[in-house]
Amino acid sequence: MFSPMSVAERIQPLDPAYFKQAQAHLDTQTKPQGSLGTLEHIACRLAAIRQGSPQADPARIYTCAGDHGVAGQSVSLFPQEVTRQMVENFMRGGAAINVLTRTAGVDLRVADAGCLGGGFPDHPDLVQCKTAPGTADFTTGPAMTRQQCLQALENGVNLARQAHADGIITLGTGEMGIANTTPATALFCVYLGLSPASITGPGTGLSERGVQHKVRVIENALDLHAQTISSADPVDILAALGGFEIATLAGMILGGASLRMALVIDGFISTSAFVAAHAICPLAREYAFFSHASAEPGFKAVMDALKASPLLQLGLRLGEGTGAAMAIFLLRCAANIYNEMATFDTAGVHSGA
């Protein structure tokens, strides 16, 4: 039986010596020291991940899709059919993530992690890894069995391994799943000790009354699964409250970190997958870059709890991996600055030191 801990045990901490070496090189380049700010921090982290010169390419985003039984509790303005329709749109190249990955020069793959219905027609950019056709309603029982959760985690690890075998060194996360802000919020509450009332947002555009209903749905679920939550077993918690696409992404994050890949985490839903992976193995944090500040109202509290700073603030709340696509470009910029910018010596410029 698959064990996420067997993957977690292969995740190694980054060596601080690489950070120091990288910063020393950046400090010799033709600019005031530290003047490229966050780009320099990114370059140093990439250098530590790569154990040498920083690199960001080739990069790939996996947009993982799944349906949720809790959609039956009227927590989304959109019907569940939209999840499947959007996967078909991804395959036609017509969604925002298609446009942004093409623009950013990032490879895109879509994974059916748990959509309602049967399989999709074969497509070269589609990974068929459906654990089951949608989760159960977590207000009446666990969203998935522990075995289903382990299967989804293993599927995600396999996505990372396939990417690594294809020569990919940077992985971005993306998702699609009607009602998935509800399980994501529940996971944040449990893993980070936050309250539903403080972080529940409108998702697809709920009214204030709709948001309050969503809060009650999440509170009821947390009460129902109180015994599981008190066990503090991260896999059991993910099984009780998560989604197939969320668990698949959590596995991909663990798998990517075990393979020393840079991980670019998209918005609200992808970050819930990250906190699940982090609960299983905190060292995954060292490989993760948070792409953007989601416009979901509770996201700031999530970032504060993680003591994290997103790279971009663009008011995005679409998901799909759209923020990750743009953030990967920043990683490329940081790597290229490090590798291509002249030093004071090579440029014949006097630093004044």
Short mmCIF file of C-alpha atoms in Angstrom, two decimals:
data_model
loop_
_atom_site.label_atom_id
_atom_site.label_comp_id
_atom_site.label_asym_id
_atom_site.label_seq_id
_atom_site.Cartn_x
_atom_site.Cartn_y
_atom_site.Cartn_z
CA MET A 1 0.00 0.00 0.00
CA PHE A 2 1.23 3.48 -0.88
CA SER A 3 2.59 5.50 2.04
CA PRO A 4 3.03 9.28 1.70
CA MET A 5 5.65 9.07 4.44
CA SER A 6 7.86 7.01 2.13
CA VAL A 7 7.87 10.02 -0.21
CA ALA A 8 8.22 12.53 2.64
CA GLU A 9 11.34 10.75 3.88
CA ARG A 10 13.07 11.57 0.58
CA ILE A 11 12.50 15.32 0.93
CA GLN A 12 15.74 16.95 2.02
CA PRO A 13 16.26 20.40 3.57
CA LEU A 14 17.97 22.98 1.40
CA ASP A 15 21.63 23.62 2.19
CA PRO A 16 22.16 27.21 3.43
CA ALA A 17 25.60 27.22 1.81
CA TYR A 18 23.99 27.49 -1.63
CA PHE A 19 22.04 30.56 -0.54
CA LYS A 20 25.25 32.23 0.61
CA GLN A 21 27.13 31.32 -2.56
CA ALA A 22 24.33 32.58 -4.76
CA GLN A 23 23.98 35.86 -2.89
CA ALA A 24 27.73 36.39 -3.06
CA HIS A 25 27.56 36.04 -6.85
CA LEU A 26 24.57 38.39 -7.11
CA ASP A 27 26.48 40.95 -5.06
CA THR A 28 29.25 41.05 -7.70
CA GLN A 29 26.83 41.96 -10.50
CA THR A 30 26.45 45.41 -12.03
CA LYS A 31 23.85 46.81 -9.62
CA PRO A 32 23.67 48.07 -6.06
CA GLN A 33 23.61 45.10 -3.71
CA GLY A 34 20.10 43.82 -3.09
CA SER A 35 18.56 46.21 -5.62
CA LEU A 36 16.63 43.46 -7.42
CA GLY A 37 14.82 42.60 -4.22
CA THR A 38 12.59 39.55 -4.46
CA LEU A 39 14.21 38.41 -7.71
CA GLU A 40 17.45 37.94 -5.79
CA HIS A 41 15.70 35.90 -3.10
CA ILE A 42 14.11 33.73 -5.79
CA ALA A 43 17.47 33.22 -7.50
CA CYS A 44 19.09 32.13 -4.23
CA ARG A 45 16.31 29.64 -3.47
CA LEU A 46 16.48 28.23 -6.99
CA ALA A 47 20.23 27.87 -6.62
CA ALA A 48 19.73 25.92 -3.39
CA ILE A 49 17.07 23.72 -4.98
CA ARG A 50 19.27 23.03 -8.01
CA GLN A 51 22.45 22.82 -5.90
CA GLY A 52 24.24 25.11 -8.32
CA SER A 53 23.23 27.75 -10.84
CA PRO A 54 19.52 28.58 -10.61
CA GLN A 55 17.23 27.32 -13.34
CA ALA A 56 13.46 27.51 -13.89
CA ASP A 57 12.94 25.81 -17.24
CA PRO A 58 11.49 23.53 -18.46
CA ALA A 59 8.33 24.16 -16.44
CA ARG A 60 4.94 22.46 -16.41
CA ILE A 61 1.59 23.15 -14.77
CA TYR A 62 -0.80 20.34 -13.95
CA THR A 63 -4.40 21.53 -13.73
CA CYS A 64 -6.17 18.82 -11.71
CA ALA A 65 -9.95 18.57 -11.87
CA GLY A 66 -12.45 16.95 -9.53
CA ASP A 67 -16.04 17.20 -8.36
CA HIS A 68 -17.38 17.56 -4.83
CA GLY A 69 -20.41 16.07 -3.13
CA VAL A 70 -20.76 19.17 -0.97
CA ALA A 71 -21.89 21.03 -4.09
CA GLY A 72 -25.31 19.60 -3.24
CA GLN A 73 -25.39 21.96 -0.25
CA SER A 74 -25.75 25.04 -2.51
CA VAL A 75 -22.29 26.44 -1.79
CA SER A 76 -21.58 27.46 -5.41
CA LEU A 77 -23.43 29.52 -7.99
CA PHE A 78 -22.38 27.11 -10.75
CA PRO A 79 -23.71 23.58 -11.35
CA GLN A 80 -21.35 20.63 -11.14
CA GLU A 81 -21.57 20.07 -14.89
CA VAL A 82 -19.24 23.04 -15.30
CA THR A 83 -16.25 21.07 -13.99
CA ARG A 84 -16.48 18.61 -16.87
CA GLN A 85 -17.27 21.33 -19.39
CA MET A 86 -14.18 23.27 -18.32
CA VAL A 87 -11.95 20.21 -18.70
CA GLU A 88 -13.24 19.95 -22.27
CA ASN A 89 -12.51 23.67 -22.70
CA PHE A 90 -8.95 23.10 -21.46
CA MET A 91 -8.54 20.38 -24.08
CA ARG A 92 -9.70 22.78 -26.79
CA GLY A 93 -7.20 25.39 -25.60
CA GLY A 94 -9.85 27.98 -24.84
CA ALA A 95 -9.46 28.70 -21.11
CA ALA A 96 -7.45 31.37 -19.34
CA ILE A 97 -4.84 28.82 -18.26
CA ASN A 98 -4.31 27.81 -21.89
CA VAL A 99 -3.73 31.42 -22.91
CA LEU A 100 -1.39 32.20 -20.01
CA THR A 101 0.72 29.04 -20.29
CA ARG A 102 1.11 29.67 -24.02
CA THR A 103 2.10 33.27 -23.29
CA ALA A 104 4.54 32.30 -20.55
CA GLY A 105 6.06 29.38 -22.45
CA VAL A 106 4.97 26.84 -19.83
CA ASP A 107 3.85 23.30 -20.63
CA LEU A 108 0.27 22.50 -19.56
CA ARG A 109 -1.22 19.14 -18.70
CA VAL A 110 -4.73 18.52 -17.37
CA ALA A 111 -5.50 15.66 -14.99
CA ASP A 112 -8.93 14.15 -14.39
CA ALA A 113 -8.43 13.47 -10.70
CA GLY A 114 -12.08 12.83 -9.90
CA CYS A 115 -14.64 14.37 -12.24
CA LEU A 116 -18.21 13.15 -12.34
CA GLY A 117 -18.96 10.74 -15.18
CA GLY A 118 -16.69 8.40 -17.04
CA GLY A 119 -13.36 9.02 -18.69
CA PHE A 120 -12.72 11.76 -21.19
CA PRO A 121 -11.71 11.15 -24.81
CA ASP A 122 -7.98 10.57 -25.06
CA HIS A 123 -5.91 13.68 -25.59
CA PRO A 124 -2.10 14.06 -25.54
CA ASP A 125 -2.31 16.72 -22.82
CA LEU A 126 -4.82 14.87 -20.62
CA VAL A 127 -3.87 12.52 -17.79
CA GLN A 128 -6.64 10.10 -16.87
CA CYS A 129 -6.12 9.44 -13.16
CA LYS A 130 -9.65 9.48 -11.78
CA THR A 131 -9.75 8.09 -8.25
CA ALA A 132 -13.57 8.09 -8.28
CA PRO A 133 -16.28 10.18 -9.99
CA GLY A 134 -16.51 12.92 -7.37
CA THR A 135 -16.23 12.94 -3.59
CA ALA A 136 -19.07 12.28 -1.16
CA ASP A 137 -20.80 15.13 0.69
CA PHE A 138 -18.59 15.81 3.69
CA THR A 139 -21.54 17.14 5.68
CA THR A 140 -22.91 13.59 5.92
CA GLY A 141 -19.70 11.55 6.08
CA PRO A 142 -16.06 11.58 4.92
CA ALA A 143 -15.47 13.10 1.50
CA MET A 144 -13.43 10.01 0.61
CA THR A 145 -12.16 6.86 2.23
CA ARG A 146 -8.59 6.78 3.50
CA GLN A 147 -7.74 4.36 0.68
CA GLN A 148 -9.18 6.75 -1.92
CA CYS A 149 -7.18 9.59 -0.39
CA LEU A 150 -3.99 7.53 -0.52
CA GLN A 151 -4.72 6.66 -4.14
CA ALA A 152 -5.15 10.35 -5.03
CA LEU A 153 -1.93 11.22 -3.20
CA GLU A 154 -0.11 8.47 -5.09
CA ASN A 155 -1.56 9.73 -8.37
CA GLY A 156 -0.10 13.15 -7.60
CA VAL A 157 3.31 11.71 -6.78
CA ASN A 158 3.19 9.92 -10.13
CA LEU A 159 2.42 13.20 -11.92
CA ALA A 160 5.57 14.71 -10.41
CA ARG A 161 7.62 11.64 -11.33
CA GLN A 162 6.37 11.73 -14.92
CA ALA A 163 7.22 15.40 -15.18
CA HIS A 164 10.69 14.74 -13.79
CA ALA A 165 11.17 11.92 -16.30
CA ASP A 166 10.17 14.37 -19.04
CA GLY A 167 12.95 16.75 -17.96
CA ILE A 168 10.70 19.22 -16.14
CA ILE A 169 12.38 21.03 -13.21
CA THR A 170 9.64 23.47 -12.16
CA LEU A 171 6.11 22.32 -11.33
CA GLY A 172 3.08 24.58 -11.08
CA THR A 173 -0.23 23.65 -9.49
CA GLY A 174 -3.68 24.35 -10.90
CA GLU A 175 -7.18 23.05 -10.28
CA MET A 176 -10.78 23.00 -11.43
CA GLY A 177 -13.73 21.82 -9.37
CA ILE A 178 -17.10 23.39 -8.72
CA ALA A 179 -17.60 23.99 -4.96
CA ASN A 180 -13.94 23.38 -4.14
CA THR A 181 -13.49 26.56 -2.12
CA THR A 182 -15.65 24.86 0.53
CA PRO A 183 -13.35 21.87 1.19
CA ALA A 184 -10.32 24.13 0.80
CA THR A 185 -11.64 26.45 3.50
CA ALA A 186 -12.38 23.50 5.79
CA LEU A 187 -8.82 22.25 5.35
CA PHE A 188 -7.36 25.66 6.16
CA CYS A 189 -9.44 25.76 9.33
CA VAL A 190 -8.15 22.41 10.53
CA TYR A 191 -4.52 22.49 9.41
CA LEU A 192 -3.93 26.15 10.31
CA GLY A 193 -6.29 26.60 13.25
CA LEU A 194 -8.48 29.21 11.55
CA SER A 195 -12.23 29.69 11.94
CA PRO A 196 -14.79 29.32 9.13
CA ALA A 197 -16.34 32.69 9.91
CA SER A 198 -12.99 34.45 9.49
CA ILE A 199 -11.86 32.98 6.17
CA THR A 200 -14.93 31.80 4.23
CA GLY A 201 -15.40 33.78 1.03
CA PRO A 202 -17.79 34.06 -1.92
CA GLY A 203 -16.01 31.60 -4.21
CA THR A 204 -17.86 31.86 -7.53
CA GLY A 205 -19.68 34.98 -6.35
CA LEU A 206 -22.01 34.12 -3.49
CA SER A 207 -24.01 36.88 -1.83
CA GLU A 208 -23.39 37.74 1.81
CA ARG A 209 -26.29 35.49 2.71
CA GLY A 210 -24.76 32.73 0.61
CA VAL A 211 -21.40 33.16 2.35
CA GLN A 212 -23.07 32.84 5.76
CA HIS A 213 -24.75 29.63 4.61
CA LYS A 214 -21.38 28.35 3.42
CA VAL A 215 -19.90 29.14 6.86
CA ARG A 216 -22.61 27.03 8.51
CA VAL A 217 -22.00 24.16 6.07
CA ILE A 218 -18.29 24.16 6.95
CA GLU A 219 -18.96 24.47 10.68
CA ASN A 220 -21.33 21.51 10.51
CA ALA A 221 -18.71 19.47 8.68
CA LEU A 222 -16.05 20.31 11.25
CA ASP A 223 -18.42 19.26 14.04
CA LEU A 224 -19.24 16.00 12.24
CA HIS A 225 -15.57 15.12 11.80
CA ALA A 226 -14.39 16.36 15.19
CA GLN A 227 -13.02 12.97 16.20
CA THR A 228 -10.98 12.66 13.01
CA ILE A 229 -9.75 16.23 13.41
CA SER A 230 -8.68 15.57 17.00
CA SER A 231 -6.58 12.62 15.81
CA ALA A 232 -4.35 15.09 13.94
CA ASP A 233 -3.61 12.47 11.28
CA PRO A 234 -3.05 14.62 8.18
CA VAL A 235 -4.18 11.93 5.73
CA ASP A 236 -7.37 11.16 7.65
CA ILE A 237 -8.16 14.88 7.79
CA LEU A 238 -7.59 15.22 4.06
CA ALA A 239 -9.82 12.21 3.42
CA ALA A 240 -12.61 13.58 5.59
CA LEU A 241 -12.66 17.13 4.22
CA GLY A 242 -10.72 17.33 0.97
CA GLY A 243 -11.25 16.68 -2.71
CA PHE A 244 -9.66 14.37 -5.23
CA GLU A 245 -7.99 17.23 -7.08
CA ILE A 246 -6.74 18.70 -3.80
CA ALA A 247 -5.30 15.37 -2.63
CA THR A 248 -3.74 14.77 -6.06
CA LEU A 249 -2.06 18.17 -5.93
CA ALA A 250 -0.86 17.49 -2.38
CA GLY A 251 0.77 14.31 -3.63
CA MET A 252 2.30 16.18 -6.55
CA ILE A 253 3.79 18.73 -4.16
CA LEU A 254 5.33 15.99 -2.03
CA GLY A 255 6.59 14.15 -5.10
CA GLY A 256 8.05 17.30 -6.63
CA ALA A 257 9.85 18.25 -3.42
CA SER A 258 11.29 14.73 -3.13
CA LEU A 259 12.74 15.20 -6.63
CA ARG A 260 14.18 18.67 -5.85
CA MET A 261 11.77 20.46 -8.18
CA ALA A 262 10.76 24.07 -7.66
CA LEU A 263 7.05 24.21 -6.82
CA VAL A 264 4.89 27.17 -7.81
CA ILE A 265 1.65 27.13 -5.84
CA ASP A 266 -1.36 28.82 -7.42
CA GLY A 267 -4.16 30.40 -5.40
CA PHE A 268 -6.72 29.48 -2.75
CA ILE A 269 -7.42 25.85 -3.65
CA SER A 270 -3.85 24.95 -4.56
CA THR A 271 -2.67 26.42 -1.27
CA SER A 272 -5.06 24.11 0.59
CA ALA A 273 -3.29 21.24 -1.18
CA PHE A 274 -0.01 22.73 -0.05
CA VAL A 275 -1.08 22.90 3.60
CA ALA A 276 -2.12 19.24 3.38
CA ALA A 277 1.30 18.33 1.95
CA HIS A 278 2.98 20.53 4.56
CA ALA A 279 1.10 18.72 7.34
CA ILE A 280 2.50 15.44 6.01
CA CYS A 281 6.02 16.83 5.52
CA PRO A 282 6.90 20.39 6.63
CA LEU A 283 10.09 20.32 4.55
CA ALA A 284 7.96 20.64 1.40
CA ARG A 285 7.78 24.34 2.30
CA GLU A 286 11.40 24.86 1.29
CA TYR A 287 10.62 24.08 -2.35
CA ALA A 288 7.41 26.15 -2.63
CA PHE A 289 6.85 29.60 -4.10
CA PHE A 290 3.39 31.12 -3.58
CA SER A 291 2.43 32.64 -6.89
CA HIS A 292 -0.15 35.29 -6.04
CA ALA A 293 -2.44 36.74 -3.40
CA SER A 294 -5.86 35.28 -4.10
CA ALA A 295 -8.73 37.77 -3.94
CA GLU A 296 -10.63 35.34 -1.68
CA PRO A 297 -11.01 37.36 1.55
CA GLY A 298 -9.55 34.64 3.78
CA PHE A 299 -6.37 34.19 1.82
CA LYS A 300 -4.43 36.86 3.70
CA ALA A 301 -5.09 35.05 6.97
CA VAL A 302 -3.81 31.86 5.35
CA MET A 303 -0.62 33.55 4.20
CA ASP A 304 -0.16 35.13 7.64
CA ALA A 305 -0.56 31.72 9.27
CA LEU A 306 2.06 30.30 6.91
CA LYS A 307 4.28 33.39 7.31
CA ALA A 308 4.40 33.54 3.53
CA SER A 309 4.47 36.35 0.97
CA PRO A 310 2.94 35.77 -2.48
CA LEU A 311 4.95 36.94 -5.48
CA LEU A 312 2.11 38.75 -7.27
CA GLN A 313 -0.86 40.85 -6.18
CA LEU A 314 -3.22 41.04 -9.14
CA GLY A 315 -6.65 40.45 -7.62
CA LEU A 316 -6.91 37.00 -9.21
CA ARG A 317 -9.44 34.42 -8.02
CA LEU A 318 -9.87 32.14 -11.02
CA GLY A 319 -7.67 29.19 -10.13
CA GLU A 320 -6.73 26.80 -12.96
CA GLY A 321 -3.05 27.62 -12.36
CA THR A 322 -3.35 31.10 -13.88
CA GLY A 323 -1.28 32.82 -11.18
CA ALA A 324 1.32 30.07 -11.30
CA ALA A 325 1.79 30.56 -15.04
CA MET A 326 2.71 34.21 -14.52
CA ALA A 327 4.84 33.54 -11.45
CA ILE A 328 6.92 30.95 -13.29
CA PHE A 329 7.96 33.79 -15.58
CA LEU A 330 9.34 35.59 -12.50
CA LEU A 331 11.37 32.49 -11.60
CA ARG A 332 12.75 32.54 -15.14
CA CYS A 333 13.63 36.22 -14.78
CA ALA A 334 15.46 35.55 -11.49
CA ALA A 335 17.43 32.63 -12.94
CA ASN A 336 18.39 34.58 -16.05
CA ILE A 337 19.52 37.60 -14.04
CA TYR A 338 21.83 35.36 -12.05
CA ASN A 339 23.19 33.50 -15.06
CA GLU A 340 23.41 36.26 -17.68
CA MET A 341 24.02 39.59 -15.96
CA ALA A 342 27.58 40.91 -16.07
CA THR A 343 29.71 41.33 -12.97
CA PHE A 344 31.58 44.54 -12.21
CA ASP A 345 34.84 42.86 -13.23
CA THR A 346 33.63 41.42 -16.54
CA ALA A 347 31.87 44.67 -17.48
CA GLY A 348 34.80 46.89 -16.48
CA VAL A 349 32.51 48.89 -14.23
CA HIS A 350 33.88 50.34 -10.99
CA SER A 351 31.67 49.41 -8.07
CA GLY A 352 33.01 52.11 -5.77
CA ALA A 353 33.73 49.51 -3.09
#
